[in-house]
Coordinates of C-alpha atoms in Angstrom, one line a residue:
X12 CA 0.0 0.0 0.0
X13 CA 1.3 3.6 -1.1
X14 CA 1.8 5.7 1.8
X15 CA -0.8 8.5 2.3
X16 CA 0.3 11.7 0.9
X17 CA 1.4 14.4 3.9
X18 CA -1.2 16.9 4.3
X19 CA -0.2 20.3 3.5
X20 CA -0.9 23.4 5.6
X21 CA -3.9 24.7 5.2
X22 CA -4.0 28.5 4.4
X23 CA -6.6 30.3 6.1
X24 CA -8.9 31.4 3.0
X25 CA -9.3 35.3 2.2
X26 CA -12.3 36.7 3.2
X27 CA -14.7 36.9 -0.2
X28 CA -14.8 40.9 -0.9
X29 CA -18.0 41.7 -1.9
X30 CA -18.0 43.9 -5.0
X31 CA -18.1 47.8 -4.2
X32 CA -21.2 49.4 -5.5
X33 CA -19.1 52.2 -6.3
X34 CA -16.9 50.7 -8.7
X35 CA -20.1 49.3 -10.6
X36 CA -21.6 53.1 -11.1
X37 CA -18.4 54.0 -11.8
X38 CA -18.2 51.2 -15.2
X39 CA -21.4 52.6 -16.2
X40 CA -20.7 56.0 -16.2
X41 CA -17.7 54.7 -18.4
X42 CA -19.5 53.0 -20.3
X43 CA -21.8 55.9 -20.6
X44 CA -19.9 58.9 -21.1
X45 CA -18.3 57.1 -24.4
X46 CA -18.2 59.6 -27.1
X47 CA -20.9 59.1 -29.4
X48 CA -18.3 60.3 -32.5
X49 CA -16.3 57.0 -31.8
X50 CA -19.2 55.0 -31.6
X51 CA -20.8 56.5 -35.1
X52 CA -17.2 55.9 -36.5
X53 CA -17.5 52.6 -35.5
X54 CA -20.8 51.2 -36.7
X55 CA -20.3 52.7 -40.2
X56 CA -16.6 51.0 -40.9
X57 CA -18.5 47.9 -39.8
X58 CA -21.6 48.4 -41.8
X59 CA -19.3 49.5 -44.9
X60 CA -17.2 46.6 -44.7
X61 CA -20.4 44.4 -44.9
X62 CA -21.4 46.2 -47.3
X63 CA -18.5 45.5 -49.7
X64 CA -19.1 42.4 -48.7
X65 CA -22.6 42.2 -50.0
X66 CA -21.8 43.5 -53.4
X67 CA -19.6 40.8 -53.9
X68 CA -21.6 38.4 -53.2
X69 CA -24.2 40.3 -54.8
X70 CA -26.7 38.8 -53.9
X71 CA -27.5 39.5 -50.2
X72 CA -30.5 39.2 -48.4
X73 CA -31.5 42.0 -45.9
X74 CA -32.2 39.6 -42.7
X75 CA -29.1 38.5 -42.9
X76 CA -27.6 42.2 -42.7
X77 CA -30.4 42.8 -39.8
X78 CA -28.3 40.1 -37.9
X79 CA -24.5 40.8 -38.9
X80 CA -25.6 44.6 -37.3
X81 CA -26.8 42.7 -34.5
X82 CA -24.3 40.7 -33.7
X83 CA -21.7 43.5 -34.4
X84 CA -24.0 45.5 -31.7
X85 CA -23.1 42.4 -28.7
X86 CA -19.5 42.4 -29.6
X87 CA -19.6 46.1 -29.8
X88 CA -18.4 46.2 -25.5
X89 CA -15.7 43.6 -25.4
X90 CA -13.9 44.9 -28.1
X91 CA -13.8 49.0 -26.3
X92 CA -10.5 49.6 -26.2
X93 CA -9.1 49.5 -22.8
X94 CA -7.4 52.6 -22.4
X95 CA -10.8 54.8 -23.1
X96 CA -12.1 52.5 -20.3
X97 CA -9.4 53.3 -17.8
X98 CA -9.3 57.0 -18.8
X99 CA -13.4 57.5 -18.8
X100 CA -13.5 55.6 -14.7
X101 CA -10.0 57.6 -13.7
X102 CA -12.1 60.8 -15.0
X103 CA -15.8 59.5 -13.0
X104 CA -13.7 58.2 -9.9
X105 CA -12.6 62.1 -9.4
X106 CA -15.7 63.8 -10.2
X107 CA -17.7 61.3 -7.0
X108 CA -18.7 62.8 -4.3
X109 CA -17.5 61.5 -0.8
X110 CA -20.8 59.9 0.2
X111 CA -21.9 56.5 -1.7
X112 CA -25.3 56.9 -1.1
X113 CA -26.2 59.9 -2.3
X114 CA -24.5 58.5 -5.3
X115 CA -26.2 55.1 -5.4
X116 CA -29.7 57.3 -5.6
X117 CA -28.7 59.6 -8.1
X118 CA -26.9 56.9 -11.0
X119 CA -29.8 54.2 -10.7
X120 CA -31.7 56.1 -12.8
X121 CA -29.1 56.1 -15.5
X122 CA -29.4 52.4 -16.0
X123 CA -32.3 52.7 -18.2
X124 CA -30.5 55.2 -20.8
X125 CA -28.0 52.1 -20.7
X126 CA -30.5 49.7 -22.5
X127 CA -31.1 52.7 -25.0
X128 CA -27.5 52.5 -26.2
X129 CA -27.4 49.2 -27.1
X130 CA -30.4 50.1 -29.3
X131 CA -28.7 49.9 -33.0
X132 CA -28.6 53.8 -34.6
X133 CA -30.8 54.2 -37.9
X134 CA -28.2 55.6 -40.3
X135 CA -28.4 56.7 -43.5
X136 CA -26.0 54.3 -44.7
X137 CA -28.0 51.3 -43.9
X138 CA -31.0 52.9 -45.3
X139 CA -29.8 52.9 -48.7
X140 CA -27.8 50.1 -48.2
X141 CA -31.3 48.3 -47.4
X142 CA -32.6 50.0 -50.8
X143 CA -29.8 48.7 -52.8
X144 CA -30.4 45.4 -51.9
X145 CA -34.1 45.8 -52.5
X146 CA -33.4 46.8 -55.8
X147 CA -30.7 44.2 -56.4
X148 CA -32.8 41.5 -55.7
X149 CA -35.9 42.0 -57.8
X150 CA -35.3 40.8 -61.4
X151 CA -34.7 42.8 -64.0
X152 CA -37.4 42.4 -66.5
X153 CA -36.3 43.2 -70.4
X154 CA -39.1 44.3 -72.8
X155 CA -40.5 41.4 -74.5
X156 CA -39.3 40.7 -78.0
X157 CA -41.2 41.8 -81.1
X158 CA -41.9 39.2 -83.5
X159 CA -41.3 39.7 -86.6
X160 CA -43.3 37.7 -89.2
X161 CA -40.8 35.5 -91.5
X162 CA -40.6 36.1 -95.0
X163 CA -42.8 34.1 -96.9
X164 CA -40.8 33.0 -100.0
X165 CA -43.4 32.3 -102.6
X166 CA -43.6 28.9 -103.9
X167 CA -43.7 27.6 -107.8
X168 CA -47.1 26.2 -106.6
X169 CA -48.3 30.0 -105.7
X170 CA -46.7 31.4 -108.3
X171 CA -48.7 28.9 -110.8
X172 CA -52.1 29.5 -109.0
X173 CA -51.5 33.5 -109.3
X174 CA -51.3 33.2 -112.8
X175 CA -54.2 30.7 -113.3
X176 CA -56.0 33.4 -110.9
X177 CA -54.9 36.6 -113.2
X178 CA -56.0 34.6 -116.5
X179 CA -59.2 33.3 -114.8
X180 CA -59.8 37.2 -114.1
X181 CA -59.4 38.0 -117.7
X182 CA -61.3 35.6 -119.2
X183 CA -64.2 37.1 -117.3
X184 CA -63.3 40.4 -118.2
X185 CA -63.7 39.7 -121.6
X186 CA -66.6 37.6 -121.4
X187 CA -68.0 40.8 -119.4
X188 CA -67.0 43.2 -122.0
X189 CA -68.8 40.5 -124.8
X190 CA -72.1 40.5 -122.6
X191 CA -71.9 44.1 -122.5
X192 CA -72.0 44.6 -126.1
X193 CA -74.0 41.6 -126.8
X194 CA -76.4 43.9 -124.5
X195 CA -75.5 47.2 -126.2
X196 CA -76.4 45.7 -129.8
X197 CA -79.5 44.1 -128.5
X198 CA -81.0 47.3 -126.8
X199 CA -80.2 49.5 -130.1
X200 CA -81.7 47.0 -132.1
X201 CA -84.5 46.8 -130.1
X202 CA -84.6 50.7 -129.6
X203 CA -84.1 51.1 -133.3
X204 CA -87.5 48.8 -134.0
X205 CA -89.4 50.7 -131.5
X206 CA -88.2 53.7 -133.1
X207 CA -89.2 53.0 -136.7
X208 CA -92.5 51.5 -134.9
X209 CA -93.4 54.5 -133.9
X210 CA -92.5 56.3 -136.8
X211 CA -94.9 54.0 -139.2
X212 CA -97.0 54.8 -136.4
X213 CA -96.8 58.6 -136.6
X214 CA -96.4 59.8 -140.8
X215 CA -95.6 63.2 -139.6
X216 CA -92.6 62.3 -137.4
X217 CA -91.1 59.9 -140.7
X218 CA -91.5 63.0 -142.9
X219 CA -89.5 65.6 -140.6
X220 CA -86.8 62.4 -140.2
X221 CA -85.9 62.8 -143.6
X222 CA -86.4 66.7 -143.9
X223 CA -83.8 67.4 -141.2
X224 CA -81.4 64.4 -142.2
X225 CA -81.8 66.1 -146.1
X226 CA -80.9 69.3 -144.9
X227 CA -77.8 68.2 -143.2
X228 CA -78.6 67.9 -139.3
X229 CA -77.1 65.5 -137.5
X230 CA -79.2 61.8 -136.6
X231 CA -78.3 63.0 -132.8
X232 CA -80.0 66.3 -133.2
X233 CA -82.9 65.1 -135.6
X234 CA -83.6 62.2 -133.2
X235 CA -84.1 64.8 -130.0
X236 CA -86.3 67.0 -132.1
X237 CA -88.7 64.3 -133.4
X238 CA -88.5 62.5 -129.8
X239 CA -89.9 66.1 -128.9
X240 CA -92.2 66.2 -131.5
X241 CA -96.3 66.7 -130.3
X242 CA -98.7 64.4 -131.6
X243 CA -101.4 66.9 -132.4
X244 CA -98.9 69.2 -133.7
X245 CA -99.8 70.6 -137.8
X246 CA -96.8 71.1 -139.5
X247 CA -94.0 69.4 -137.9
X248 CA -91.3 71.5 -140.5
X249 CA -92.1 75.0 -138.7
X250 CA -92.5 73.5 -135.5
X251 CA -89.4 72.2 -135.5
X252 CA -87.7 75.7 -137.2
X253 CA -89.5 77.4 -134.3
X254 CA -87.5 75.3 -131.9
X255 CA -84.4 75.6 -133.5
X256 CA -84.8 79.0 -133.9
X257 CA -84.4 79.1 -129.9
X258 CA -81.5 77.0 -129.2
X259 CA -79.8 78.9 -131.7
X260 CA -78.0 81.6 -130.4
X261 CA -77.4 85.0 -132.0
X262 CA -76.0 88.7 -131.2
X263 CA -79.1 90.6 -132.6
X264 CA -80.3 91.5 -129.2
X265 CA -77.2 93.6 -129.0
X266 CA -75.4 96.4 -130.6
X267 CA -73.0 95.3 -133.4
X268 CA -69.2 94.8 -133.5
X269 CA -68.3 98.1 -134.9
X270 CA -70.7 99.7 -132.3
X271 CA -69.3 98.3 -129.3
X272 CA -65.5 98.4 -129.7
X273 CA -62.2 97.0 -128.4
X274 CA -59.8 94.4 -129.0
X275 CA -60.9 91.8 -131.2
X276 CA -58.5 89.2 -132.6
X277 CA -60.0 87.0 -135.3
X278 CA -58.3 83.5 -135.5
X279 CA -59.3 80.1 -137.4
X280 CA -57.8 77.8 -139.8
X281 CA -56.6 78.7 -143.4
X282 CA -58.6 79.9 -145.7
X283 CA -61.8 80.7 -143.7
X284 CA -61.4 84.4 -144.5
X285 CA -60.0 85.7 -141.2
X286 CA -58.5 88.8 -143.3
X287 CA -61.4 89.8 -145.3
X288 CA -64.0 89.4 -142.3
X289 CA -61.0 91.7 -140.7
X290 CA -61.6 94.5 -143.5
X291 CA -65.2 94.2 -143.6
X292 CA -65.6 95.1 -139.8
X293 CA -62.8 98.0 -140.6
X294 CA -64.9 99.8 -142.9
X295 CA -68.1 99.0 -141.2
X296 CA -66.7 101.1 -138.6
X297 CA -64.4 103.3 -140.3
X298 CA -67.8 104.6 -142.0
X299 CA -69.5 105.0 -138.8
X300 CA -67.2 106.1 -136.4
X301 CA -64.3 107.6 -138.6
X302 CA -60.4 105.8 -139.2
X303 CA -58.9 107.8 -136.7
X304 CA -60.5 105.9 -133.5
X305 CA -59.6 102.1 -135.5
X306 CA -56.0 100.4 -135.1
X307 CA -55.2 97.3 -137.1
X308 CA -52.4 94.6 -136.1
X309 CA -51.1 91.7 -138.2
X310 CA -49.5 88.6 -137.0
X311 CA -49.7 86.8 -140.1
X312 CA -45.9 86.4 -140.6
X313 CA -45.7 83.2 -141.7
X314 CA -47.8 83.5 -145.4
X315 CA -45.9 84.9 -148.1
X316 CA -47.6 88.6 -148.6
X317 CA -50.2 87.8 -146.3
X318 CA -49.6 91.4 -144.5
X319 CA -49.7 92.9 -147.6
X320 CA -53.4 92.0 -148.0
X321 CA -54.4 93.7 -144.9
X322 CA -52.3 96.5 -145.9
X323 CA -53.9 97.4 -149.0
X324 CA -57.0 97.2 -147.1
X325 CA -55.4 99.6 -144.5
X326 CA -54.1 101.8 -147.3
X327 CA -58.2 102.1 -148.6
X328 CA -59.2 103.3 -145.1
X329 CA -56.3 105.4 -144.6
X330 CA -55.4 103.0 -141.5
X331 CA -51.6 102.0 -140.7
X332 CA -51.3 98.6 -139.8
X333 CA -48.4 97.4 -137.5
X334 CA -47.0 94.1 -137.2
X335 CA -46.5 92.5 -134.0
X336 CA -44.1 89.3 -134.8
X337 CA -44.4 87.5 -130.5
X338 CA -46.2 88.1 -127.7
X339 CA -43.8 91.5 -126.1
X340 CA -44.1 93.0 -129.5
X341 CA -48.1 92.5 -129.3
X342 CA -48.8 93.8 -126.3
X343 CA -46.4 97.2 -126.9
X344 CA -48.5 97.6 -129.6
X345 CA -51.3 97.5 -127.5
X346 CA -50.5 99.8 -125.1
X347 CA -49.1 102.1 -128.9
X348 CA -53.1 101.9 -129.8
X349 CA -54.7 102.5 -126.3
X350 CA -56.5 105.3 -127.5
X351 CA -58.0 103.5 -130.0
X352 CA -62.0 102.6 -129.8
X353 CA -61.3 99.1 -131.5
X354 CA -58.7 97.4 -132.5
X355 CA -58.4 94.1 -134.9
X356 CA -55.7 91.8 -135.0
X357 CA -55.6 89.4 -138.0
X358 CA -53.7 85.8 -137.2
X359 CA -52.4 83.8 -139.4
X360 CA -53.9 80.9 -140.9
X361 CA -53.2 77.7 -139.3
X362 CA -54.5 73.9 -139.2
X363 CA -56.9 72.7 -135.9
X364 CA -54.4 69.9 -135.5
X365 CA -51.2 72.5 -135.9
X366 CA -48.8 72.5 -133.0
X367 CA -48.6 76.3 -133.6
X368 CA -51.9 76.7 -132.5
X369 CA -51.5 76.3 -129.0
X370 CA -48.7 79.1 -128.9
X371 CA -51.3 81.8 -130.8
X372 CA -53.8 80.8 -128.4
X373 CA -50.9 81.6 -125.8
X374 CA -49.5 84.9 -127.7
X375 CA -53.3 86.4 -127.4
X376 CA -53.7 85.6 -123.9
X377 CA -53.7 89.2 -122.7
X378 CA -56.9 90.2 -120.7
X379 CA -58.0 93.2 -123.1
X380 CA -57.9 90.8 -126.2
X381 CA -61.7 88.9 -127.3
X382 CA -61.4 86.8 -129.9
X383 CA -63.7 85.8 -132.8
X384 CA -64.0 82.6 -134.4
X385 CA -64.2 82.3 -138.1
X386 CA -66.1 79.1 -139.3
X387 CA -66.3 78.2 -142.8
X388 CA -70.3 77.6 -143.4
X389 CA -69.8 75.5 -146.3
X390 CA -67.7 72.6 -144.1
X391 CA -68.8 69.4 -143.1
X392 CA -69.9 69.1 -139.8
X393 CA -67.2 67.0 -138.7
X394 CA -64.6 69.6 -139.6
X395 CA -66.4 72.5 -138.1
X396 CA -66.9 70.0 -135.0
X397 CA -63.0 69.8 -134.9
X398 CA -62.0 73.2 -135.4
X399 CA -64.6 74.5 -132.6
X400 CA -62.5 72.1 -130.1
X401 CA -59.0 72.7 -131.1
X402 CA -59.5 76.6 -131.0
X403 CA -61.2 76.4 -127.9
X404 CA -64.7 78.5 -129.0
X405 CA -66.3 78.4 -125.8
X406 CA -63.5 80.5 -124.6
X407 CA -64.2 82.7 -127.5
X408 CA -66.6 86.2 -127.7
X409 CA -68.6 84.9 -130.9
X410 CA -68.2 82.9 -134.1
X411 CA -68.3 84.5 -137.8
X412 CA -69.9 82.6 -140.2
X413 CA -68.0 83.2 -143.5
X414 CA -68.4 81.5 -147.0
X415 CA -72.6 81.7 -146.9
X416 CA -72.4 82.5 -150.6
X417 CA -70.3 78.7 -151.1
X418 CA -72.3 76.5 -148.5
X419 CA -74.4 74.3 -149.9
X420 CA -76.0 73.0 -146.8
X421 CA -76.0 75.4 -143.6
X422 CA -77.3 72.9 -141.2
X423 CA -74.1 71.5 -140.4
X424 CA -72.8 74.6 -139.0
X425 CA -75.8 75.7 -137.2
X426 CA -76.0 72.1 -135.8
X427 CA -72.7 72.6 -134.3
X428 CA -73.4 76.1 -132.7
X429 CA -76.3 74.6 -130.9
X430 CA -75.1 71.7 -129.9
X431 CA -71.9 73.8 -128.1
X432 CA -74.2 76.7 -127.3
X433 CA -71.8 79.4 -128.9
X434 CA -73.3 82.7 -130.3
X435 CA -73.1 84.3 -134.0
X436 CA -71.8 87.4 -134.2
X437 CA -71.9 87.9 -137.6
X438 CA -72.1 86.7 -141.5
X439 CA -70.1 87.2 -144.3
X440 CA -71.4 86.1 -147.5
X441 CA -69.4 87.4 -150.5
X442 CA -66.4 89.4 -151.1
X443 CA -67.2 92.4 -151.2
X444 CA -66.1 94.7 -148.6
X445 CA -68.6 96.4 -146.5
X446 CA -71.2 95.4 -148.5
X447 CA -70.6 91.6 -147.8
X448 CA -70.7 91.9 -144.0
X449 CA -74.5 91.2 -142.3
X450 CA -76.2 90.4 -138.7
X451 CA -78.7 87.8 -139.6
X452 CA -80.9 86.5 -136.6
X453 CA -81.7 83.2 -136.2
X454 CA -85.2 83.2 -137.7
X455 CA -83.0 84.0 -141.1
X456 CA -80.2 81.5 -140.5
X457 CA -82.6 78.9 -139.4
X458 CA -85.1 78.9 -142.6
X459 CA -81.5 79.4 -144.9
X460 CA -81.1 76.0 -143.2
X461 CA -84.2 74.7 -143.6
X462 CA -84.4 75.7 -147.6
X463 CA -81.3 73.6 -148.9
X464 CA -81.6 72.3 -152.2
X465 CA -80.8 68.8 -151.8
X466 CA -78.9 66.6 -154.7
X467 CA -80.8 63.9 -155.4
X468 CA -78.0 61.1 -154.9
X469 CA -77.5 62.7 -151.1
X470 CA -81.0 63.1 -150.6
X471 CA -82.1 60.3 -147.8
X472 CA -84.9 57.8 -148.5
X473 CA -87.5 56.5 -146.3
X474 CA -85.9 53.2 -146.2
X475 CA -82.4 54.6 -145.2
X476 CA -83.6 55.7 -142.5
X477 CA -83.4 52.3 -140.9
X478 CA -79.6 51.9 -141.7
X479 CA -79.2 55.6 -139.9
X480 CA -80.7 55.0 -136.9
X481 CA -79.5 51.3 -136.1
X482 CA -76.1 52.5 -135.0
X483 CA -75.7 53.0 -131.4
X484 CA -77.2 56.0 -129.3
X485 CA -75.2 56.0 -126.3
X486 CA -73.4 59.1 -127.2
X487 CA -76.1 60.7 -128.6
X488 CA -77.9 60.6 -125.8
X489 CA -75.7 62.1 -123.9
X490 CA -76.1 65.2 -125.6
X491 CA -77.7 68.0 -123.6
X492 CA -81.7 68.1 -124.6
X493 CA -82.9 71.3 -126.3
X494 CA -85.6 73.5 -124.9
X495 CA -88.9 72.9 -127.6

């Protein structure tokens, strides 16, 4: 058996020292008078080394900053430096009073304002620290996509059934445009019947048919005035001159050419007698109102001693008579012969289908300028339809109907000046010069019409009629209707 151990000498223990209450107030006055700078200082390199933390992480959620502050706040008092301690209870120890009671009363109090230290500061730091994680952590939404429909690359298949589809189309077309004149034939053959019906039917309208087609009207016109025609009328012939005799339009009503004065340029194709109808209206008012008020211009430049004409003329009435050879040279002459009561400018001669046409059209565009339209009476119809369009004789003050002594047939002519509603402002029928030049009204030109003696190989039978008035009407009926 081991020997027992000697005892050793027991040390009398040390009387446990209670802890002073002084030295306790005294730590939390420390503890309390810590400057609130350091403490400030201290939180925010904390919270900004977490916070470069959490950016490179990127991704970090806000509880788990709520509890890295926390925990920062509990090891906030262990790791005080030690010196500040010592310093801060060196500087309370010398400001307590002698008596500990007094001083036990008057700290107590300050244990509550201890709890509201460790309370964690709101900074602004953390604030927008919180924010930027906020932010970071909601997903970033992109704006959708448009779609864009793909290209559809036509097929040989869809190629093939467009074209079937564009023939198929034309074929109809074409069998439309075959119905429609199918239909067109069928209705003026059926109109055509009715027509000649009604005509075997009514003697009287038969009989002014061929009078007016004999004389030289148009089927259009003749077919509106016997469409017109009464039943219980008497003699269809002046019935239908009485009509015609108020569609036709005529400058009697007013005072004549020479009367009224001013610029009057007198244009038309070749030959119609533009420079003799120019010389008749000279002396017709040379004898009435004396040469000195009358001024005549030539612009016929291009005809080989066509100025010359006018100037023997001129040379009869005592008149000078200028030549104007463009437009600037025209209208100086104009403003030369201001004075004058009227003027006349003779054109030269030219073709309705010239290109020249247009620019004299142009050259006597100035405002003071009327012009007069010469129409050969003795033309076909046709022809005076085409020079009335080229020539533009709406825009025109009158037409002169010239060559009455050569027209066989006058119908023509006054056919076309109904029909385009255009005004006669006078007639030359000869050459003579002033005797030649007349204002016949339209009861005169009407019954001159109406009084044609017609060759017997141009005259129209009763059973030509038929072929007349089976061709189509569509245009004709168009035609504006005249007032019976």
């Amino acid at each position: 058996a081991r020997p027992a151990a000697p005892a050793r000498p027991s040390m009398p223990l040390a009387p446990m020292q209670r802890p002073n209450p002084d030295d306790e107030v005294s730590d939390d006055v420390a503890r309390l008078s810590m400057s609130t700078l350091s403490f400030q200082d201290y939180v925010r390199e904390r919270m900004l080394k977490r916070r470069q933390a959490a950016m490179n992480r990127q991704e970090p959620g806000f509880a788990e900053s709520r509890q890295d502050f926390a925990d920062s706040r509990q090891d906030l008092e262990p790791d005080l430096p030690s010196a500040l301690e010592q310093r801060l209870a060196a500087r309370s120890a010398q400001q307590q009073p002698p008596k500990a009671a007094p001083q036990l009363a008057v700290v107590q109090p300050a244990v509550a304002p201890r709890a509201a230290v460790r309370e964690p500061p709101v900074l602004r730091e953390e604030v927008r620290v919180a924010q930027a994680q906020a932010a970071m952590a909601q997903p970033i939404q992109m704006p959708a996509p448009v779609m864009q429909a793909p290209v559809q690359v036509p097929s040989l298949a869809d190629s093939s059934s467009a074209v079937n589809q564009a023939v198929a189309r034309r074929d109809q077309q074409d069998m439309m445009n075959e119905l429609r004149s199918m239909k067109g034939l069928i209705e003026d053959r059926f109109g055509a019947l009715a027509f000649m019906e009604k005509m075997q039917r009514h003697p009287a309208q038969a009989h002014l048919i061929q009078k007016l087609l004999d004389c030289g009207f148009s089927p259009a016109l003749t077919r509106k005035l016997v469409e017109s025609l009464p039943t219980d009328v008497g003699d269809e012939t002046a019935w239908a001159a009485n009509v015609l005799e108020r569609n036709l339009l005529t400058g009697e009503a007013e005072a004549a050419l020479e009367d009224q004065g001013g610029v009057f340029a007198l244009i038309g194709s070749t030959g119609v007698g533009k420079t003799t109808s120019a010389a008749k209206i000279a002396a017709a008012f040379a004898a009435k109102h004396g040469a000195n008020h009358l001024g005549l211009i030539t612009l016929d430049a291009y005809r080989v001693g066509a100025h010359e004409q006018l100037r023997a003329y001129g040379r009869i009435l005592g008149v000078p008579v200028h030549t104007a050879h463009d437009r600037a040279s025209l209208e100086d002459l104009l403003e030369l012969l201001a004075s004058k009561k009227m003027v006349l400018i003779d054109t030269a001669g030219m073709a309705q289908r010239d290109t020249r046409t247009r620019e004299l059209l142009e050259m006597l565009g100035h405002r003071s300028i009327q012009k007069l339209l010469v129409i050969n009476a003795a033309a076909q119809g046709e022809t005076i339809e085409d020079v009335m369009i080229s020539y533009h004789a709406a825009a025109c003050k009158g037409i002169v109907l010239s060559k009455m002594d050569e027209a066989v047939k006058l119908a023509p002519a006054l056919d076309a000046l109904i029909r385009h509603k255009l005004k006669v402002v006078g007639v030359a029928n000869g050459q003579r010069v002033p005797e030649d030049w007349h204002r016949l009204s339209a009861h005169a030109l009407v019954h001159r019409a109406l009084r044609a003696n017609v060759n017997p190989a141009y005259r129209v039978a009763a059973d030509d009629v038929n072929l007349i008035f089976t061709a189509r009407q569509q245009a004709q009926r168009a035609r504006p209707p005249l007032h019976a």
